[in-house]
Coordinates of C-alpha atoms in Angstrom, one line a residue:
X1 CA 26.7 66.6 115.8
X2 CA 25.5 68.1 119.1
X3 CA 23.0 67.0 121.7
X4 CA 20.2 68.9 120.0
X5 CA 20.8 67.1 116.7
X6 CA 20.7 63.8 118.4
X7 CA 17.4 64.6 120.2
X8 CA 15.8 65.6 116.8
X9 CA 16.9 62.3 115.3
X10 CA 15.4 60.4 118.2
X11 CA 12.1 62.4 118.1
X12 CA 11.8 61.8 114.3
X13 CA 12.4 58.1 114.7
X14 CA 9.8 57.7 117.5
X15 CA 7.3 59.9 115.5
X16 CA 7.8 57.4 112.6
X17 CA 7.2 54.4 114.8
X18 CA 10.5 52.9 114.0
X19 CA 12.4 51.2 116.8
X20 CA 16.1 51.0 117.4
X21 CA 16.1 47.3 116.5
X22 CA 15.2 48.1 112.8
X23 CA 18.0 50.7 112.6
X24 CA 20.4 48.3 114.2
X25 CA 19.7 45.7 111.5
X26 CA 20.2 48.4 108.8
X27 CA 23.4 49.8 110.1
X28 CA 25.0 46.7 111.8
X29 CA 25.3 48.8 114.9
X30 CA 24.0 47.8 118.3
X31 CA 20.9 49.5 119.8
X32 CA 23.0 50.8 122.6
X33 CA 25.4 52.4 120.1
X34 CA 22.6 54.1 118.2
X35 CA 21.1 55.2 121.5
X36 CA 24.4 56.9 122.4
X37 CA 24.4 58.5 119.0
X38 CA 21.0 59.9 119.4
X39 CA 22.1 61.3 122.8
X40 CA 25.2 63.0 121.2
X41 CA 27.6 60.7 123.1
X42 CA 28.8 58.8 120.0
X43 CA 29.8 60.4 116.6
X44 CA 27.4 60.4 113.7
X45 CA 28.9 58.5 110.7
X46 CA 28.0 58.6 107.1
X47 CA 26.6 55.1 107.3
X48 CA 24.2 56.0 110.1
X49 CA 23.2 59.1 108.3
X50 CA 22.2 57.1 105.3
X51 CA 20.5 54.5 107.5
X52 CA 18.2 57.2 109.1
X53 CA 17.6 58.5 105.6
X54 CA 16.4 55.2 104.3
X55 CA 14.5 54.1 107.4
X56 CA 12.7 57.4 107.9
X57 CA 12.1 58.0 104.1
X58 CA 13.5 61.5 104.2
X59 CA 14.6 63.1 100.9
X60 CA 17.7 65.2 100.8
X61 CA 17.4 67.6 97.8
X62 CA 20.9 68.9 98.2
X63 CA 21.3 72.3 96.4
X64 CA 17.6 72.6 95.7
X65 CA 15.4 75.1 97.5
X66 CA 12.2 76.9 96.9
X67 CA 13.3 79.9 98.9
X68 CA 14.5 83.1 97.3
X69 CA 18.2 83.3 96.7
X70 CA 20.1 84.6 99.7
X71 CA 17.4 83.7 102.1
X72 CA 18.8 81.6 105.0
X73 CA 16.1 81.2 107.8
X74 CA 17.2 80.4 111.4
X75 CA 16.5 76.8 112.6
X76 CA 13.4 78.0 114.5
X77 CA 11.8 79.5 111.4
X78 CA 11.8 76.3 109.3
X79 CA 9.5 73.3 109.1
X80 CA 10.3 69.9 110.5
X81 CA 11.2 68.3 107.2
X82 CA 13.7 71.0 106.5
X83 CA 15.1 70.6 110.0
X84 CA 15.6 66.9 109.4
X85 CA 17.4 67.6 106.2
X86 CA 19.7 70.0 107.9
X87 CA 20.4 67.7 110.7
X88 CA 21.4 64.9 108.3
X89 CA 23.6 67.3 106.2
X90 CA 25.3 68.8 109.3
X91 CA 26.1 65.4 110.6
X92 CA 27.3 64.1 107.3
X93 CA 29.5 67.1 106.7
X94 CA 30.9 66.9 110.3
X95 CA 31.9 63.2 110.0
X96 CA 33.2 63.2 106.4
X97 CA 35.1 66.5 106.3
X98 CA 35.9 67.5 109.9
X99 CA 33.8 70.8 109.5
X100 CA 31.9 70.8 112.8
X101 CA 28.1 71.4 112.6
X102 CA 28.1 73.4 115.9
X103 CA 31.0 75.7 115.0
X104 CA 30.4 79.3 113.8
X105 CA 30.4 79.4 110.0
X106 CA 33.1 82.2 109.8
X107 CA 35.5 80.0 112.0
X108 CA 35.0 77.1 109.6
X109 CA 35.6 79.1 106.5
X110 CA 38.8 80.6 108.0
X111 CA 39.9 77.1 109.0
X112 CA 39.5 76.0 105.3
X113 CA 40.9 79.1 103.6
X114 CA 44.1 79.6 105.7
X115 CA 47.5 80.4 104.2
X116 CA 48.7 78.0 101.5
X117 CA 52.2 76.7 102.2
X118 CA 54.8 78.1 99.8
X119 CA 56.6 75.7 97.5
X120 CA 59.9 74.5 98.8
X121 CA 61.6 75.8 95.6
X122 CA 60.5 79.1 94.2
X123 CA 61.1 79.5 90.5
X124 CA 60.5 81.9 87.5
X125 CA 57.4 79.9 86.8
X126 CA 55.9 81.1 90.2
X127 CA 56.7 84.7 89.4
X128 CA 55.1 84.4 86.0
X129 CA 52.0 82.8 87.6
X130 CA 51.8 85.7 90.0
X131 CA 52.1 88.3 87.2
X132 CA 49.4 86.6 85.2
X133 CA 47.1 86.5 88.2
X134 CA 47.7 90.3 88.7
X135 CA 46.9 91.0 85.0
X136 CA 43.7 88.9 85.2
X137 CA 42.6 90.9 88.3
X138 CA 43.3 94.1 86.4
X139 CA 41.3 93.1 83.5
X140 CA 38.2 92.3 85.6
X141 CA 38.6 95.5 87.7
X142 CA 38.7 97.7 84.5
X143 CA 35.4 96.1 83.5
X144 CA 33.7 97.1 86.7
X145 CA 35.5 95.8 89.8
X146 CA 33.8 94.6 92.9
X147 CA 34.4 93.4 96.5
X148 CA 35.4 90.0 95.5
X149 CA 38.4 91.4 93.7
X150 CA 39.7 92.9 97.0
X151 CA 39.6 89.5 98.7
X152 CA 41.3 87.9 95.8
X153 CA 44.0 90.6 95.8
X154 CA 44.6 90.1 99.5
X155 CA 44.8 86.3 99.1
X156 CA 47.3 86.7 96.3
X157 CA 49.4 89.1 98.3
X158 CA 49.5 86.6 101.1
X159 CA 50.8 84.0 98.6
X160 CA 53.3 86.4 97.2
X161 CA 54.7 87.2 100.5
X162 CA 55.5 83.5 101.1
X163 CA 57.2 83.3 97.7
X164 CA 59.3 86.4 98.4
X165 CA 60.4 85.2 101.8
X166 CA 61.2 81.7 100.4
X167 CA 63.4 82.6 97.4
X168 CA 67.2 83.0 97.7
X169 CA 67.7 84.6 94.3
X170 CA 67.9 88.3 94.4
X171 CA 66.7 88.8 90.9
X172 CA 63.8 86.5 91.4
X173 CA 63.0 88.3 94.7
X174 CA 62.8 91.6 92.9
X175 CA 60.6 90.2 90.2
X176 CA 58.2 88.7 92.7
X177 CA 58.2 92.0 94.7
X178 CA 57.4 93.9 91.5
X179 CA 54.5 91.6 90.7
X180 CA 53.2 91.9 94.3
X181 CA 53.6 95.7 94.3
X182 CA 51.5 95.9 91.1
X183 CA 49.0 93.7 92.7
X184 CA 48.8 95.9 95.7
X185 CA 48.3 98.9 93.5
X186 CA 45.5 97.4 91.6
X187 CA 43.8 96.0 94.7
X188 CA 44.1 99.6 96.2
X189 CA 42.4 101.0 93.2
X190 CA 39.6 98.6 93.4
X191 CA 39.1 99.5 97.1
X192 CA 39.2 103.2 96.3
X193 CA 36.6 102.9 93.7
X194 CA 34.3 101.1 96.1
X195 CA 34.8 103.8 98.6
X196 CA 37.1 101.9 101.0
X197 CA 39.6 104.7 101.3
X198 CA 41.6 103.7 104.3
X199 CA 42.1 100.2 102.9
X200 CA 43.0 101.7 99.5
X201 CA 45.6 104.1 101.1
X202 CA 47.3 101.2 102.9
X203 CA 47.3 99.1 99.6
X204 CA 48.9 102.0 97.7
X205 CA 51.5 102.5 100.4
X206 CA 52.3 98.7 100.2
X207 CA 52.5 99.0 96.4
X208 CA 55.1 101.8 96.7
X209 CA 57.1 99.9 99.3
X210 CA 57.3 96.7 97.3
X211 CA 58.1 98.7 94.1
X212 CA 61.0 100.4 95.9
X213 CA 62.1 96.9 97.2
X214 CA 62.0 95.7 93.6
X215 CA 63.8 98.9 92.3
X216 CA 60.9 99.2 89.9
X217 CA 60.7 102.9 89.1
X218 CA 57.8 102.7 86.7
X219 CA 55.8 100.8 89.3
X220 CA 56.7 103.4 92.0
X221 CA 55.5 106.1 89.6
X222 CA 52.3 104.1 88.8
X223 CA 51.4 103.8 92.5
X224 CA 52.1 107.4 93.4
X225 CA 49.9 108.4 90.3
X226 CA 47.0 106.3 91.7
X227 CA 47.6 107.9 95.2
X228 CA 47.3 111.3 93.6
X229 CA 44.1 110.3 91.8
X230 CA 42.6 109.2 95.2
X231 CA 43.8 112.5 96.7
X232 CA 41.9 114.5 94.1
X233 CA 38.7 112.6 94.8
X234 CA 39.0 113.1 98.5
X235 CA 39.5 116.9 98.0
X236 CA 43.2 117.0 98.9
X237 CA 44.8 118.6 95.8
X238 CA 48.0 119.6 97.6
X239 CA 48.6 115.9 98.6
X240 CA 47.9 115.0 94.9
X241 CA 50.4 117.5 93.7
X242 CA 53.1 116.2 96.2
X243 CA 52.5 112.6 95.0
X244 CA 52.9 113.6 91.4
X245 CA 55.9 115.9 91.9
X246 CA 57.7 113.0 93.8
X247 CA 57.1 110.6 90.9
X248 CA 58.1 113.1 88.2
X249 CA 61.4 113.8 90.0
X250 CA 62.5 110.5 88.4
X251 CA 63.3 111.1 84.8
X252 CA 63.9 107.4 84.0
X253 CA 60.1 106.5 84.0
X254 CA 58.4 105.9 80.6
X255 CA 56.7 108.8 78.8
X256 CA 53.2 107.3 79.3
X257 CA 53.5 107.5 83.0
X258 CA 55.0 111.0 82.8
X259 CA 52.0 112.1 80.7
X260 CA 49.6 110.4 83.3
X261 CA 51.3 112.2 86.2
X262 CA 51.1 115.5 84.4
X263 CA 47.4 114.7 83.7
X264 CA 46.7 114.1 87.5
X265 CA 48.6 117.3 88.2
X266 CA 46.2 119.1 85.9
X267 CA 43.3 117.5 87.9
X268 CA 44.7 118.9 91.1
X269 CA 44.9 122.3 89.7
X270 CA 41.5 122.0 88.3
X271 CA 40.2 121.2 91.8
X272 CA 42.0 124.3 93.1
X273 CA 40.2 126.4 90.5
X274 CA 43.5 127.5 88.9
X275 CA 42.4 127.6 85.3
X276 CA 45.7 128.7 83.7
X277 CA 47.7 126.1 85.6
X278 CA 45.1 123.5 84.6
X279 CA 45.3 124.2 81.0
X280 CA 49.1 124.4 81.1
X281 CA 49.4 121.0 82.5
X282 CA 46.8 119.5 80.1
X283 CA 49.0 120.9 77.3
X284 CA 52.2 119.4 78.9
X285 CA 50.5 116.0 79.3
X286 CA 49.4 116.0 75.6
X287 CA 52.8 117.1 74.5
X288 CA 54.5 114.3 76.4
X289 CA 52.0 111.7 75.0
X290 CA 52.3 112.8 71.3
X291 CA 54.2 110.3 69.3
X292 CA 55.5 108.5 72.4
X293 CA 55.7 104.8 71.7
X294 CA 55.7 102.2 74.5
X295 CA 59.3 101.0 74.7
X296 CA 60.1 97.3 74.4
X297 CA 61.1 97.0 78.0
X298 CA 58.0 98.7 79.4
X299 CA 56.0 97.0 82.0
X300 CA 53.6 94.4 80.7
X301 CA 50.7 96.1 82.6
X302 CA 51.3 99.6 81.1
X303 CA 49.1 99.3 78.0
X304 CA 46.1 98.3 80.1
X305 CA 45.4 101.8 81.5
X306 CA 48.1 104.3 80.4
X307 CA 47.2 105.2 76.9
X308 CA 45.8 108.1 74.8
X309 CA 42.2 107.3 75.8
X310 CA 42.9 107.3 79.5
X311 CA 45.0 110.4 79.2
X312 CA 42.1 112.2 77.4
X313 CA 39.8 111.0 80.2
X314 CA 42.1 112.5 82.8
X315 CA 42.7 115.8 81.1
X316 CA 39.0 116.1 80.3
X317 CA 38.3 115.4 84.0
X318 CA 40.8 118.2 85.0
X319 CA 39.0 120.7 82.8
X320 CA 35.7 119.5 84.2
X321 CA 36.9 120.1 87.8
X322 CA 38.1 123.6 86.8
X323 CA 34.8 124.4 85.3
X324 CA 33.0 123.3 88.5
X325 CA 35.1 125.9 90.3
X326 CA 35.0 128.9 87.9
X327 CA 32.4 128.3 85.3
X328 CA 34.7 129.5 82.6
X329 CA 33.7 128.8 79.0
X330 CA 37.1 127.7 78.0
X331 CA 37.2 125.1 80.8
X332 CA 33.8 123.8 79.6
X333 CA 34.8 123.6 75.9
X334 CA 38.1 121.8 76.8
X335 CA 36.3 119.3 79.1
X336 CA 33.8 118.5 76.5
X337 CA 36.3 118.0 73.7
X338 CA 38.6 115.7 75.8
X339 CA 35.7 113.7 77.4
X340 CA 34.1 113.1 74.1
X341 CA 37.3 111.9 72.6
X342 CA 37.9 109.6 75.5
X343 CA 34.4 108.1 75.8
X344 CA 34.3 107.3 72.0
X345 CA 37.5 105.3 72.2
X346 CA 37.7 103.6 75.6
X347 CA 35.5 100.6 74.6
X348 CA 33.8 98.0 76.6
X349 CA 37.0 96.8 78.4
X350 CA 37.0 100.2 80.1
X351 CA 33.3 100.5 80.7
X352 CA 33.6 102.3 84.1
X353 CA 35.9 105.0 82.7
X354 CA 33.7 105.5 79.6
X355 CA 30.7 105.8 81.9
X356 CA 32.5 108.4 84.0
X357 CA 33.3 110.4 80.9
X358 CA 29.7 110.3 79.5
X359 CA 28.2 111.3 82.9
X360 CA 30.7 114.3 83.1
X361 CA 29.9 115.3 79.5
X362 CA 26.2 115.3 80.4
X363 CA 26.6 117.4 83.5
X364 CA 28.8 120.0 82.0
X365 CA 26.5 120.3 78.9
X366 CA 23.5 120.9 81.2
X367 CA 25.4 123.3 83.5
X368 CA 26.8 125.2 80.5
X369 CA 23.4 125.8 78.9
X370 CA 23.4 123.0 76.3
X371 CA 20.3 121.3 77.8
X372 CA 19.2 119.3 74.8
X373 CA 22.7 117.8 74.4
X374 CA 23.1 117.3 78.1
X375 CA 19.8 115.4 78.4
X376 CA 20.5 113.2 75.4
X377 CA 23.9 112.3 76.9
X378 CA 22.4 111.8 80.3
X379 CA 19.9 109.4 78.9
X380 CA 22.6 107.3 77.1
X381 CA 24.9 107.2 80.1
X382 CA 22.3 106.5 82.7
X383 CA 20.4 104.0 80.4
X384 CA 23.4 101.7 80.3
X385 CA 23.6 101.4 84.1
X386 CA 21.9 98.6 86.0
X387 CA 23.7 98.6 89.3
X388 CA 26.2 101.2 90.7
X389 CA 28.9 100.1 93.1
X390 CA 31.6 102.6 92.1
X391 CA 31.8 105.6 94.5
X392 CA 33.1 107.7 91.7
X393 CA 30.1 107.0 89.4
X394 CA 27.8 107.6 92.4
X395 CA 29.3 111.0 92.9
X396 CA 28.8 111.9 89.2
X397 CA 25.3 110.7 89.3
X398 CA 24.5 113.0 92.1
X399 CA 26.1 116.0 90.3
X400 CA 24.2 115.1 87.1
X401 CA 21.0 114.8 89.0
X402 CA 21.4 118.4 90.2
X403 CA 22.3 119.6 86.7
X404 CA 19.4 118.2 84.8
X405 CA 16.6 120.8 84.0
X406 CA 13.2 120.4 85.3
X407 CA 10.0 120.3 83.2
X408 CA 11.5 118.1 80.6
X409 CA 10.1 114.5 80.1
X410 CA 13.5 112.9 79.1
X411 CA 15.3 114.7 82.0
X412 CA 12.6 113.5 84.5
X413 CA 13.0 109.9 83.3
X414 CA 16.7 110.2 83.7
X415 CA 16.3 111.7 87.2
X416 CA 14.0 108.9 88.2
X417 CA 16.5 106.3 87.0
X418 CA 19.4 108.1 88.8
X419 CA 17.3 108.0 92.0
X420 CA 16.8 104.3 91.8
X421 CA 20.4 103.6 91.0
X422 CA 21.6 105.7 94.0
X423 CA 19.3 103.8 96.4
X424 CA 21.1 100.6 95.3
X425 CA 18.3 99.2 93.1
X426 CA 19.0 97.0 90.1
X427 CA 17.4 98.7 87.1
X428 CA 16.9 97.0 83.7
X429 CA 18.9 98.5 80.9
X430 CA 16.7 101.1 79.2

């Protein structure tokens, strides 16, 4: 409680015509003590808070507000009743929890959410707990992601660091490093999808380092594959090729990852406009994936996003990128075939990837002269979107907006919806 809060309490008491003697009888405190409380000299206790509440007849509708969600007016913008409510709540919180009413909110949050002490004994249970947390974060990211997941990933990495430093078992240390490395990779992908590219790059780098520390070659390849995917998005195909080549140099990684790396290599060549190399690596990726079963000792995270559907999405994207460069009919037909196969099998658990495939199908159909099909696909893809946070989806929406023909009612409706989504509006599902 500060001097201003005390002054408000005193002003409210005088306005109500209540003397200090009445409050003294209610609280059991002397009038001089209450006077010092009102002047900010003595601390405000929960008992005194409740005494003022009863004596002045103030209501404290905690958690109830008539304001719009997210509206937090400054103290000088609110009425006196609300000011009194805040004064009481601030004082109560300060005296019962130690969270100071006069401190900046960010400082108080930081003081509460500081690092959690690591257990004195780190066990396999701690490693399993970290692995499950990483898998849960992955599942939520695949359904759409969001900024909260980045904060969660960072907090879990801080926790994991303490576990790694605390353990004396080499095998357990490697298991923890592997789980933390995977967590860094997934947090990096979430950051990338939200357009936080510097943060994503650092997270991918941390993922590679932890994977190397853990001697986890599949995880190393996974992180390098994601780095390559980001490089393609940023228009750095040579960097993408370097990442993929480095990962493919290790022949011990599972076939599903080899296929994914060949797929992102095709994406890089598609961006370079080299149609023959794009198609060659698409074929190599498919050949590697055919009849390849996930081995028993494969990473537990592998099936989540390295399967036939995601490979089709990647190879379809590669052909799509190639078509953007050369407008070749073979690139268009290959892209449409692979993207259609992917979008029909990805399912709701991979909603973002399925949306990307449908948007790319619509764009390439319109650009290739299949306007009716493209408009229909655009209506379906755009109609399912309410709010767009993904930087990849935003890019595809802009491309589709330019590809849609004019003079068509359905195309105009889709364009209008795209414009609203690109300005950050929440649009009801069509």
